[in-house]
Tab-separated table of C-alpha atoms and ligand atoms in Angstrom:
chain	number	residue	atom	x	y	z
A	1	UNK	CA	67.404	-52.402	-36.486
A	2	UNK	CA	65.437	-54.287	-39.087
A	3	UNK	CA	63.789	-52.522	-41.971
A	4	UNK	CA	60.034	-53.093	-41.905
A	5	UNK	CA	59.009	-56.095	-44.052
A	6	UNK	CA	61.584	-55.619	-46.744
A	7	UNK	CA	60.934	-59.125	-48.056
A	8	UNK	CA	57.973	-61.458	-48.373
A	9	UNK	CA	59.556	-64.400	-46.574
A	10	UNK	CA	62.728	-64.711	-44.533
A	11	UNK	CA	63.832	-68.205	-43.506
A	12	UNK	CA	66.294	-67.953	-40.600
A	13	UNK	CA	68.815	-70.303	-38.997
A	14	UNK	CA	68.830	-72.729	-41.901
A	15	UNK	CA	71.526	-75.175	-42.866
A	16	UNK	CA	71.792	-74.087	-46.467
A	17	UNK	CA	72.684	-76.813	-48.970
A	18	UNK	CA	72.736	-74.718	-52.082
A	19	UNK	CA	72.485	-77.301	-54.891
A	20	UNK	CA	75.944	-76.765	-56.348
A	21	UNK	CA	77.523	-79.560	-54.318
A	22	UNK	CA	79.288	-77.028	-52.069
A	23	UNK	CA	79.462	-77.688	-48.326
A	24	UNK	CA	76.516	-76.691	-46.189
A	25	UNK	CA	76.613	-73.401	-44.328
A	26	UNK	CA	74.459	-71.781	-41.707
A	27	UNK	CA	72.454	-68.816	-42.905
A	28	UNK	CA	69.228	-67.065	-43.748
A	29	UNK	CA	67.413	-66.882	-47.067
A	30	UNK	CA	65.092	-64.051	-48.102
A	31	UNK	CA	62.423	-64.299	-50.777
A	32	UNK	CA	60.889	-61.351	-52.575
A	33	UNK	CA	58.087	-62.088	-55.000
A	34	UNK	CA	59.052	-65.195	-56.955
A	35	UNK	CA	62.811	-64.855	-56.424
A	36	UNK	CA	65.485	-65.456	-53.840
A	37	UNK	CA	66.440	-61.934	-52.796
A	38	UNK	CA	69.401	-62.613	-50.564
A	39	UNK	CA	71.365	-65.347	-48.795
A	40	UNK	CA	73.641	-65.062	-45.764
A	41	UNK	CA	73.351	-63.286	-42.434
A	42	UNK	CA	70.159	-61.333	-42.960
A	43	UNK	CA	69.612	-60.058	-39.431
A	44	UNK	CA	69.161	-56.552	-40.850
A	45	UNK	CA	66.215	-57.692	-43.016
A	46	UNK	CA	62.696	-58.522	-41.999
A	47	UNK	CA	60.036	-60.489	-43.830
A	48	UNK	CA	56.288	-60.186	-43.985
A	49	UNK	CA	56.559	-63.806	-42.961
A	50	UNK	CA	59.392	-65.058	-40.786
A	51	UNK	CA	60.230	-68.761	-40.618
A	52	UNK	CA	62.684	-70.158	-38.089
A	53	UNK	CA	64.317	-73.197	-39.675
A	54	UNK	CA	65.841	-74.243	-36.370
A	55	UNK	CA	68.929	-75.572	-38.126
A	56	UNK	CA	67.020	-77.762	-40.575
A	57	UNK	CA	68.271	-78.141	-44.133
A	58	UNK	CA	67.133	-75.657	-46.750
A	59	UNK	CA	67.747	-76.859	-50.309
A	60	UNK	CA	66.595	-75.849	-53.766
A	61	UNK	CA	63.308	-77.581	-54.632
A	62	UNK	CA	63.870	-80.999	-56.170
A	63	UNK	CA	63.616	-81.542	-59.905
A	64	UNK	CA	61.966	-84.849	-60.796
A	65	UNK	CA	63.708	-85.547	-64.089
A	66	UNK	CA	61.561	-88.492	-65.101
A	67	UNK	CA	57.798	-88.357	-64.718
A	68	UNK	CA	54.548	-89.354	-66.341
A	69	UNK	CA	52.740	-86.373	-64.867
A	70	UNK	CA	51.558	-84.938	-68.229
A	71	UNK	CA	47.916	-85.403	-67.340
A	72	UNK	CA	48.259	-85.393	-63.573
A	73	UNK	CA	49.386	-81.758	-63.502
A	74	UNK	CA	46.040	-80.893	-65.098
A	75	UNK	CA	43.808	-83.354	-63.237
A	76	UNK	CA	45.417	-83.071	-59.771
A	77	UNK	CA	47.176	-79.715	-59.753
A	78	UNK	CA	48.013	-79.860	-56.041
A	79	UNK	CA	50.487	-82.594	-56.986
A	80	UNK	CA	50.570	-83.996	-53.452
A	81	UNK	CA	52.647	-87.101	-54.316
A	82	UNK	CA	55.400	-84.809	-55.561
A	83	UNK	CA	55.327	-81.692	-53.405
A	84	UNK	CA	55.131	-83.866	-50.279
A	85	UNK	CA	58.672	-85.068	-51.114
A	86	UNK	CA	60.021	-81.607	-51.846
A	87	UNK	CA	59.646	-81.726	-55.629
A	88	UNK	CA	59.057	-78.320	-57.207
A	89	UNK	CA	59.608	-79.145	-60.902
A	90	UNK	CA	58.614	-82.206	-62.927
A	91	UNK	CA	59.845	-83.279	-66.362
A	92	UNK	CA	56.932	-84.802	-68.274
A	93	UNK	CA	56.648	-86.725	-71.547
A	94	UNK	CA	59.051	-89.564	-70.795
A	95	UNK	CA	59.420	-93.052	-72.273
A	96	UNK	CA	57.990	-91.909	-75.625
A	97	UNK	CA	54.666	-91.052	-73.969
A	98	UNK	CA	53.453	-87.442	-74.031
A	99	UNK	CA	49.882	-86.217	-73.804
A	100	UNK	CA	50.412	-83.957	-76.822
A	101	UNK	CA	50.208	-83.676	-79.720
A	102	UNK	CA	47.535	-86.340	-80.190
A	103	UNK	CA	43.804	-86.740	-80.576
A	104	UNK	CA	43.450	-90.505	-80.910
A	105	UNK	CA	40.953	-91.800	-83.452
A	106	UNK	CA	40.775	-95.347	-82.149
A	107	UNK	CA	41.698	-97.261	-79.031
A	108	UNK	CA	44.816	-96.083	-77.252
A	109	UNK	CA	47.677	-98.571	-77.599
A	110	UNK	CA	49.609	-99.368	-74.402
A	111	UNK	CA	51.761	-97.822	-72.993
A	112	UNK	CA	50.001	-94.547	-73.881
A	113	UNK	CA	47.323	-95.616	-71.388
A	114	UNK	CA	49.830	-95.063	-68.571
A	115	UNK	CA	48.480	-91.503	-68.681
A	116	UNK	CA	44.903	-92.739	-68.293
A	117	UNK	CA	42.335	-93.355	-71.009
A	118	UNK	CA	41.917	-91.566	-74.347
A	119	UNK	CA	39.836	-88.729	-72.878
A	120	UNK	CA	43.022	-87.041	-71.635
A	121	UNK	CA	44.501	-86.884	-75.127
A	122	UNK	CA	42.776	-83.768	-76.353
A	123	UNK	CA	45.586	-81.523	-77.598
A	124	UNK	CA	46.369	-81.549	-81.290
A	125	UNK	CA	49.424	-79.351	-80.855
A	126	UNK	CA	52.107	-79.099	-78.199
A	127	UNK	CA	51.432	-75.375	-77.880
A	128	UNK	CA	47.802	-76.059	-76.936
A	129	UNK	CA	48.899	-78.438	-74.204
A	130	UNK	CA	51.370	-75.970	-72.723
A	131	UNK	CA	48.848	-73.139	-73.044
A	132	UNK	CA	46.228	-75.200	-71.170
A	133	UNK	CA	48.736	-75.855	-68.417
A	134	UNK	CA	49.620	-72.200	-68.230
A	135	UNK	CA	45.939	-71.279	-68.005
A	136	UNK	CA	45.413	-73.872	-65.231
A	137	UNK	CA	48.729	-74.032	-63.407
A	138	UNK	CA	49.755	-76.785	-61.026
A	139	UNK	CA	51.591	-76.442	-57.731
A	140	UNK	CA	54.833	-77.433	-59.486
A	141	UNK	CA	56.749	-76.178	-62.498
A	142	UNK	CA	56.623	-78.291	-65.649
A	143	UNK	CA	59.351	-79.065	-68.170
A	144	UNK	CA	57.831	-80.975	-71.082
A	145	UNK	CA	59.273	-83.500	-73.516
A	146	UNK	CA	57.459	-84.613	-76.656
A	147	UNK	CA	57.056	-88.378	-76.970
A	148	UNK	CA	58.016	-90.416	-80.014
A	149	UNK	CA	55.303	-93.030	-79.429
A	150	UNK	CA	52.664	-90.313	-79.213
A	151	UNK	CA	53.948	-88.916	-82.515
A	152	UNK	CA	53.923	-92.364	-84.151
A	153	UNK	CA	50.345	-93.054	-83.090
A	154	UNK	CA	49.340	-89.714	-84.581
A	155	UNK	CA	51.331	-90.013	-87.802
A	156	UNK	CA	51.177	-93.694	-88.711
A	157	UNK	CA	48.382	-96.091	-89.587
A	158	UNK	CA	50.302	-99.217	-88.569
A	159	UNK	CA	52.894	-99.236	-85.809
A	160	UNK	CA	54.557	-102.574	-86.497
A	161	UNK	CA	56.937	-101.156	-89.075
A	162	UNK	CA	59.485	-98.404	-89.601
A	163	UNK	CA	58.089	-94.958	-90.449
A	164	UNK	CA	57.958	-93.991	-94.131
A	165	UNK	CA	59.492	-90.772	-95.408
A	166	UNK	CA	56.172	-88.927	-95.412
A	167	UNK	CA	55.499	-90.036	-91.839
A	168	UNK	CA	58.961	-88.984	-90.738
A	169	UNK	CA	58.250	-85.598	-92.287
A	170	UNK	CA	54.995	-85.342	-90.306
A	171	UNK	CA	56.772	-86.257	-87.072
A	172	UNK	CA	59.682	-83.906	-87.718
A	173	UNK	CA	57.221	-81.057	-88.249
A	174	UNK	CA	55.469	-81.935	-84.990
A	175	UNK	CA	58.782	-81.953	-83.097
A	176	UNK	CA	59.620	-78.588	-84.618
A	177	UNK	CA	56.257	-77.237	-83.467
A	178	UNK	CA	56.825	-78.646	-79.970
A	179	UNK	CA	60.256	-77.016	-79.744
A	180	UNK	CA	58.908	-73.648	-80.831
A	181	UNK	CA	56.203	-74.028	-78.164
A	182	UNK	CA	58.888	-74.708	-75.563
A	183	UNK	CA	59.453	-78.473	-75.351
A	184	UNK	CA	62.736	-79.382	-73.669
A	185	UNK	CA	63.393	-82.299	-76.005
A	186	UNK	CA	62.079	-85.617	-77.236
A	187	UNK	CA	61.749	-88.980	-75.554
A	188	UNK	CA	61.491	-92.492	-76.959
A	189	UNK	CA	60.249	-95.770	-75.523
A	190	UNK	CA	61.835	-98.161	-77.995
A	191	UNK	CA	61.228	-101.047	-75.600
A	192	UNK	CA	57.465	-100.800	-76.137
A	193	UNK	CA	55.511	-102.378	-78.994
A	194	UNK	CA	54.276	-99.184	-80.698
A	195	UNK	CA	57.865	-97.904	-81.036
A	196	UNK	CA	59.872	-101.108	-81.170
A	197	UNK	CA	59.672	-101.377	-84.966
A	198	UNK	CA	61.222	-97.925	-85.341
A	199	UNK	CA	64.703	-98.226	-86.799
A	200	UNK	CA	67.733	-96.442	-85.432
A	201	UNK	CA	67.646	-94.290	-88.575
A	202	UNK	CA	64.053	-93.269	-87.894
A	203	UNK	CA	65.048	-92.014	-84.454
A	204	UNK	CA	68.115	-90.226	-85.815
A	205	UNK	CA	65.990	-88.477	-88.432
A	206	UNK	CA	63.725	-87.194	-85.650
A	207	UNK	CA	66.459	-86.386	-83.137
A	208	UNK	CA	68.204	-84.234	-85.742
A	209	UNK	CA	65.404	-81.694	-85.309
A	210	UNK	CA	66.523	-81.246	-81.678
A	211	UNK	CA	70.110	-80.357	-82.504
A	212	UNK	CA	69.814	-76.666	-83.468
A	213	UNK	CA	67.855	-76.016	-80.247
A	214	UNK	CA	70.344	-78.042	-78.184
A	215	UNK	CA	67.308	-79.927	-76.850
A	216	UNK	CA	67.800	-83.280	-75.146
A	217	UNK	CA	67.047	-86.807	-76.358
A	218	UNK	CA	65.763	-88.991	-73.487
A	219	UNK	CA	65.221	-92.684	-73.971
A	220	UNK	CA	63.711	-95.726	-72.370
A	221	UNK	CA	66.076	-97.934	-74.282
A	222	UNK	CA	65.133	-100.825	-76.549
A	223	UNK	CA	66.429	-103.331	-74.049
A	224	UNK	CA	67.324	-103.263	-70.354
A	225	UNK	CA	68.224	-106.934	-70.031
A	226	UNK	CA	70.246	-109.350	-72.193
A	227	UNK	CA	70.829	-106.821	-74.957
A	228	UNK	CA	71.445	-103.776	-72.804
A	229	UNK	CA	74.901	-103.071	-74.205
A	230	UNK	CA	73.552	-103.082	-77.768
A	231	UNK	CA	70.711	-100.799	-76.665
A	232	UNK	CA	73.128	-98.417	-74.955
A	233	UNK	CA	75.361	-98.366	-78.024
A	234	UNK	CA	72.315	-97.540	-80.162
A	235	UNK	CA	71.487	-94.642	-77.824
A	236	UNK	CA	75.031	-93.284	-77.957
A	237	UNK	CA	75.086	-93.674	-81.736
A	238	UNK	CA	71.815	-91.735	-82.081
A	239	UNK	CA	73.301	-88.945	-79.973
A	240	UNK	CA	76.437	-88.700	-82.108
A	241	UNK	CA	74.677	-89.082	-85.461
A	242	UNK	CA	72.021	-86.473	-84.640
A	243	UNK	CA	74.403	-84.206	-82.739
A	244	UNK	CA	72.305	-84.198	-79.565
A	245	UNK	CA	72.819	-84.837	-75.870
A	246	UNK	CA	71.260	-88.101	-74.704
A	247	UNK	CA	69.624	-89.036	-71.419
A	248	UNK	CA	69.468	-92.707	-70.481
A	249	UNK	CA	66.182	-92.894	-68.602
A	250	UNK	CA	65.752	-94.930	-65.403
A	251	UNK	CA	68.997	-96.783	-65.953
A	252	UNK	CA	68.694	-100.345	-64.714
A	253	UNK	CA	69.351	-103.948	-65.575
A	254	UNK	CA	66.632	-106.572	-65.354
A	255	UNK	CA	66.626	-110.353	-65.129
A	256	UNK	CA	68.712	-112.368	-62.712
A	257	UNK	CA	71.214	-113.569	-65.260
A	258	UNK	CA	72.084	-109.960	-66.076
A	259	UNK	CA	72.678	-108.832	-62.518
A	260	UNK	CA	75.931	-106.928	-62.129
A	261	UNK	CA	76.107	-105.687	-65.698
A	262	UNK	CA	75.704	-102.042	-64.709
A	263	UNK	CA	79.477	-102.256	-64.228
A	264	UNK	CA	79.740	-102.629	-68.002
A	265	UNK	CA	77.129	-100.040	-68.902
A	266	UNK	CA	78.475	-97.356	-66.558
A	267	UNK	CA	82.013	-97.870	-67.860
A	268	UNK	CA	80.681	-97.441	-71.388
A	269	UNK	CA	78.811	-94.296	-70.412
A	270	UNK	CA	81.967	-92.859	-68.815
A	271	UNK	CA	83.994	-93.603	-71.930
A	272	UNK	CA	81.367	-92.003	-74.165
A	273	UNK	CA	81.273	-88.863	-72.013
A	274	UNK	CA	84.721	-87.948	-73.267
A	275	UNK	CA	83.154	-87.199	-76.636
A	276	UNK	CA	79.428	-86.541	-76.205
A	277	UNK	CA	76.808	-85.444	-73.683
A	278	UNK	CA	75.356	-88.405	-71.810
A	279	UNK	CA	73.046	-87.966	-68.849
A	280	UNK	CA	71.530	-90.702	-66.681
A	281	UNK	CA	68.644	-90.838	-64.266
A	282	UNK	CA	67.477	-93.532	-61.870
A	283	UNK	CA	64.759	-94.293	-59.346
A	284	UNK	CA	65.898	-95.734	-56.025
A	285	UNK	CA	64.160	-99.134	-56.018
A	286	UNK	CA	64.954	-102.663	-57.185
A	287	UNK	CA	61.516	-103.105	-58.755
A	288	UNK	CA	60.216	-101.663	-62.024
A	289	UNK	CA	56.684	-100.713	-63.042
A	290	UNK	CA	54.885	-100.241	-66.341
A	291	UNK	CA	52.047	-101.767	-68.359
A	292	UNK	CA	51.441	-105.487	-67.856
A	293	UNK	CA	53.492	-107.281	-70.487
A	294	UNK	CA	54.866	-110.820	-70.881
A	295	UNK	CA	58.495	-109.767	-71.418
A	296	UNK	CA	58.676	-107.949	-68.093
A	297	UNK	CA	56.827	-110.774	-66.316
A	298	UNK	CA	59.337	-113.298	-67.652
A	299	UNK	CA	62.224	-111.332	-66.104
A	300	UNK	CA	60.668	-110.942	-62.673
A	301	UNK	CA	60.745	-113.024	-59.534
A	302	UNK	CA	57.323	-111.626	-58.663
A	303	UNK	CA	54.732	-109.425	-60.384
A	304	UNK	CA	52.162	-107.237	-58.581
A	305	UNK	CA	49.177	-105.798	-60.466
A	306	UNK	CA	48.916	-101.985	-60.149
A	307	UNK	CA	45.669	-101.559	-62.107
A	308	UNK	CA	43.410	-103.606	-64.358
A	309	UNK	CA	40.535	-102.314	-66.386
A	310	UNK	CA	39.008	-105.788	-66.642
A	311	UNK	CA	39.513	-106.670	-62.968
A	312	UNK	CA	39.904	-103.524	-60.827
A	313	UNK	CA	39.968	-105.675	-57.683
A	314	UNK	CA	43.249	-107.231	-58.838
A	315	UNK	CA	45.226	-104.069	-57.968
A	316	UNK	CA	47.721	-104.741	-55.187
A	317	UNK	CA	47.711	-108.543	-55.652
A	318	UNK	CA	50.348	-110.747	-57.221
A	319	UNK	CA	49.831	-112.173	-60.675
A	320	UNK	CA	50.577	-115.656	-59.288
A	321	UNK	CA	47.798	-115.237	-56.749
A	322	UNK	CA	45.275	-114.104	-59.332
A	323	UNK	CA	46.228	-116.901	-61.727
A	324	UNK	CA	45.743	-119.464	-58.956
A	325	UNK	CA	42.338	-118.014	-58.158
A	326	UNK	CA	41.370	-118.140	-61.822
A	327	UNK	CA	42.623	-121.706	-62.049
A	328	UNK	CA	44.742	-120.703	-65.058
A	329	UNK	CA	48.408	-120.136	-65.809
A	330	UNK	CA	49.998	-116.690	-65.581
A	331	UNK	CA	49.892	-116.121	-69.348
A	332	UNK	CA	46.124	-116.640	-69.440
A	333	UNK	CA	45.590	-114.552	-66.321
A	334	UNK	CA	47.609	-111.752	-67.911
A	335	UNK	CA	45.327	-111.827	-70.965
A	336	UNK	CA	42.225	-111.605	-68.843
A	337	UNK	CA	43.498	-108.643	-66.829
A	338	UNK	CA	44.303	-106.442	-69.841
A	339	UNK	CA	44.565	-103.552	-70.172
A	340	UNK	CA	46.581	-103.439	-66.970
A	341	UNK	CA	49.767	-102.332	-65.247
A	342	UNK	CA	52.222	-104.043	-62.916
A	343	UNK	CA	55.225	-103.837	-60.618
A	344	UNK	CA	58.097	-106.159	-61.510
A	345	UNK	CA	60.636	-107.390	-58.986
A	346	UNK	CA	63.367	-107.831	-61.546
A	347	UNK	CA	66.489	-105.965	-60.401
A	348	UNK	CA	69.435	-106.432	-58.114
A	349	UNK	CA	69.977	-103.995	-55.255
A	350	UNK	CA	73.715	-103.828	-56.020
A	351	UNK	CA	72.972	-102.537	-59.528
A	352	UNK	CA	70.552	-99.944	-58.158
A	353	UNK	CA	73.180	-98.670	-55.732
A	354	UNK	CA	75.928	-98.692	-58.354
A	355	UNK	CA	73.857	-96.490	-60.673
A	356	UNK	CA	72.832	-94.220	-57.787
A	357	UNK	CA	76.416	-93.732	-56.643
A	358	UNK	CA	77.726	-93.084	-60.126
A	359	UNK	CA	78.788	-89.437	-60.592
A	360	UNK	CA	76.348	-87.566	-62.767
A	361	UNK	CA	73.286	-89.722	-62.076
A	362	UNK	CA	70.133	-87.656	-61.565
A	363	UNK	CA	66.995	-88.739	-59.713
A	364	UNK	CA	63.742	-89.338	-61.580
A	365	UNK	CA	60.789	-90.982	-59.853
A	366	UNK	CA	59.130	-92.528	-62.923
A	367	UNK	CA	56.029	-92.460	-60.714
A	368	UNK	CA	52.740	-93.530	-62.294
A	369	UNK	CA	50.128	-91.237	-60.736
A	370	UNK	CA	47.062	-92.802	-62.376
A	371	UNK	CA	47.727	-96.307	-61.068
A	372	UNK	CA	45.306	-97.732	-58.546
A	373	UNK	CA	48.114	-99.350	-56.541
A	374	UNK	CA	51.169	-97.377	-57.619
A	375	UNK	CA	54.795	-98.343	-57.248
A	376	UNK	CA	55.983	-96.551	-54.063
A	377	UNK	CA	58.443	-94.512	-56.139
A	378	UNK	CA	55.547	-92.134	-56.898
A	379	UNK	CA	55.401	-90.871	-53.293
A	380	UNK	CA	58.774	-91.971	-51.972
A	381	UNK	CA	61.659	-91.423	-54.389
A	382	UNK	CA	63.273	-88.195	-53.160
A	383	UNK	CA	62.839	-88.891	-49.462
A	384	UNK	CA	64.238	-92.391	-50.018
A	385	UNK	CA	67.386	-91.012	-51.607
A	386	UNK	CA	67.860	-88.518	-48.762
A	387	UNK	CA	66.952	-90.876	-45.929
A	388	UNK	CA	67.722	-94.458	-46.867
A	389	UNK	CA	70.527	-94.050	-49.397
A	390	UNK	CA	72.234	-90.856	-48.267
A	391	UNK	CA	71.867	-90.760	-44.453
A	392	UNK	CA	71.413	-94.460	-43.590
A	393	UNK	CA	73.638	-96.175	-46.168
A	394	UNK	CA	76.020	-93.284	-46.856
A	395	UNK	CA	76.129	-93.722	-50.628
A	396	UNK	CA	76.935	-90.031	-50.982
A	397	UNK	CA	77.049	-86.840	-48.954
A	398	UNK	CA	73.918	-84.786	-48.418
A	399	UNK	CA	75.424	-82.039	-50.571
A	400	UNK	CA	75.947	-84.514	-53.406
A	401	UNK	CA	72.438	-85.983	-53.055
A	402	UNK	CA	70.901	-82.509	-53.207
A	403	UNK	CA	73.099	-81.519	-56.153
A	404	UNK	CA	71.883	-84.482	-58.220
A	405	UNK	CA	68.262	-83.540	-57.489
A	406	UNK	CA	68.699	-79.826	-58.155
A	407	UNK	CA	71.692	-78.065	-59.702
A	408	UNK	CA	72.717	-80.967	-61.906
A	409	UNK	CA	69.197	-81.528	-63.227
A	410	UNK	CA	68.716	-77.796	-63.859
A	411	UNK	CA	71.927	-77.816	-65.907
A	412	UNK	CA	70.985	-80.854	-67.974
A	413	UNK	CA	67.588	-79.381	-68.817
A	414	UNK	CA	69.010	-75.859	-69.188
A	415	UNK	CA	66.561	-74.397	-66.676
A	416	UNK	CA	67.324	-70.738	-66.209
A	417	UNK	CA	67.961	-69.586	-62.652
A	418	UNK	CA	66.725	-72.780	-61.020
A	419	UNK	CA	68.345	-75.533	-59.016
A	420	UNK	CA	70.468	-73.356	-56.729
A	421	UNK	CA	70.043	-71.197	-53.673
A	422	UNK	CA	71.508	-67.947	-54.836
A	423	UNK	CA	70.254	-64.376	-55.044
A	424	UNK	CA	68.332	-63.858	-58.283
A	425	UNK	CA	67.339	-67.504	-58.623
A	426	UNK	CA	63.662	-68.511	-58.522
A	427	UNK	CA	62.206	-69.189	-55.108
A	428	UNK	CA	61.892	-72.979	-55.409
A	429	UNK	CA	62.879	-74.317	-51.993
A	430	UNK	CA	62.429	-77.218	-49.624
A	431	UNK	CA	63.031	-77.211	-45.886
A	432	UNK	CA	63.546	-80.663	-44.393
A	433	UNK	CA	64.890	-82.443	-41.349
A	434	UNK	CA	67.941	-84.404	-42.477
A	435	UNK	CA	67.766	-86.554	-39.329
A	436	UNK	CA	64.207	-87.763	-39.834
A	437	UNK	CA	63.473	-87.459	-43.562
A	438	UNK	CA	62.394	-90.823	-44.950
A	439	UNK	CA	60.037	-92.416	-47.432
A	440	UNK	CA	56.897	-93.884	-45.926
A	441	UNK	CA	55.395	-95.319	-49.107
A	442	UNK	CA	55.947	-99.071	-49.418
A	443	UNK	CA	54.897	-101.821	-51.810
A	444	UNK	CA	52.265	-102.799	-49.233
A	445	UNK	CA	51.088	-99.250	-48.556
A	446	UNK	CA	52.117	-97.155	-51.546
A	447	UNK	CA	50.272	-93.881	-51.094
A	448	UNK	CA	51.919	-92.458	-48.000
A	449	UNK	CA	53.569	-89.065	-47.839
A	450	UNK	CA	57.237	-88.851	-46.889
A	451	UNK	CA	58.259	-87.871	-43.369
A	452	UNK	CA	60.493	-84.927	-42.495
A	453	UNK	CA	59.559	-82.497	-45.270
A	454	UNK	CA	58.602	-79.277	-43.471
A	455	UNK	CA	57.883	-76.625	-46.083
A	456	UNK	CA	57.991	-76.643	-49.871
A	457	UNK	CA	57.992	-73.339	-51.763
A	458	UNK	CA	57.474	-72.866	-55.508
A	459	UNK	CA	58.209	-69.514	-57.129
A	460	UNK	CA	58.119	-67.893	-53.714
A	461	UNK	CA	54.796	-69.410	-52.634
A	462	UNK	CA	54.433	-72.221	-50.047
A	463	UNK	CA	52.670	-75.241	-51.595
A	464	UNK	CA	53.211	-77.856	-48.840
A	465	UNK	CA	53.260	-77.138	-45.143
A	466	UNK	CA	52.443	-79.007	-41.915
A	467	UNK	CA	51.978	-82.227	-43.830
A	468	UNK	CA	49.487	-80.981	-46.358
A	469	UNK	CA	48.981	-79.002	-49.556
A	470	UNK	CA	48.326	-75.308	-49.096
A	471	UNK	CA	46.061	-75.191	-52.156
A	472	UNK	CA	48.336	-72.687	-53.906
A	473	UNK	CA	49.310	-73.389	-57.518
A	474	UNK	CA	52.197	-71.130	-58.413
A	475	UNK	CA	53.839	-73.578	-60.859
A	476	UNK	CA	54.946	-72.421	-64.275
A	477	UNK	CA	55.536	-73.955	-67.642
A	478	UNK	CA	59.292	-73.735	-68.119
A	479	UNK	CA	59.419	-73.279	-71.852
A	480	UNK	CA	62.728	-74.047	-73.424
A	481	UNK	CA	64.239	-71.244	-75.394
A	482	UNK	CA	66.694	-72.301	-78.077
A	483	UNK	CA	70.261	-71.928	-76.866
A	484	UNK	CA	69.163	-70.698	-73.444
A	485	UNK	CA	71.548	-71.162	-70.583
A	486	UNK	CA	74.000	-73.013	-72.793
A	487	UNK	CA	76.943	-71.519	-70.944
A	488	UNK	CA	75.811	-73.003	-67.647
A	489	UNK	CA	75.478	-76.525	-68.997
A	490	UNK	CA	78.207	-79.019	-68.157
A	491	UNK	CA	79.898	-80.049	-71.384
A	492	UNK	CA	80.001	-83.725	-70.598
A	493	UNK	CA	76.733	-84.143	-68.759
A	494	UNK	CA	78.658	-85.001	-65.619
A	495	UNK	CA	78.281	-83.656	-62.121
A	496	UNK	CA	80.814	-83.335	-59.403
B	1	ZN	ZN1	60.310	-95.947	-69.150
B	2	CU	CU1	59.009	-93.788	-67.560
């Protein structure tokens, strides 16, 4: 006999992959309110809603550890590109770019325009940004980083030099404010012009503010090509000097002559892990995407324009094509397209797979939701890992793939009671067909939802079902509390 509607939702006959890396097991999962109430054989229980999984895989909702969704969660709260792949939590504020705290006085320097134009930058404190998001929630949960480049633009008159003591003080205060508000850490984008003149000492002085809160330092490193080892050593040094855990964002190596060097970088990361926390994330593609810039163009075999303010019709076409049409060289064409963004075919598939396979690597889409012709990683990342890399190429087991997208990421960002299927944990779940799940977004047709994702649930509420958004927006701002969850964090940033 079943008790009448003891739970809100019961999902039956699921293949439960619980996010810890443990082997799958057949079972039922019950949800009450925003939490997982029970897991196992729940034939005695009944739900107000009953879902028969038919043996499909039920996993914790995916955590997208690297996003530029700061503005998107406010402008497009259904978050279709993300929930359609099973993502239930996004980490914003990466690559030094966060929407807050900044009210720009003049033109927005690239790459801050990856979040759209200056009208989105309307929060003069981090607390106001998080409060706005809480007042207008998205379908997904948000973990927010504060961006170094955003802070520099707010604190400094000129960006082509190191910060002065007074400016460092201003930025340190802003980081402190962000942490009190609930920021999960700070990111840098030292590769980019507005942050490139920052010295290692400037970053250390700022990262020190993170240490007492055990908040993370995420970085788009100064160099991901010829000088990658120097850039990685700088990152590791900043972590040790400031006493913080570091996250190497979208780890990759660009430029043909550097292909294969992820062997060196991963060995260095492994060696460093003996003495400090080092996390890594990656997106599963051999092409990069960011603002249109000559350095990235020079390292690429081909460049595709993703947006151009001067020439909107250029989106989706190659730079070579546009230059030919203009009767100019690529450098001149690049000038005429600005401000603009691009996709760069600049990586080697072997490096991508080596980073993906490496124990402890998390998955971050780095999707650019405001681009006219976005890199397919925006819509495809998580399904591509599950379908192409896990099932078709066998880079890792399904349990391992899910762990990297869930339990491991929740540990690195110290998210309380998320990233696992276990009684008492939040009801962030994705039901998918492991046989058919695959990314449909391509470089030719980038805005296509993944296949095989059946139901996505956030805090107990379905947000994606039957191939579309439900319109519900149960996402929360996951504010970091100093020292929270420290016991559950892996000491060396590694997974299983
Ligand atoms: Zn980046
Ligand atoms: Cu990024």
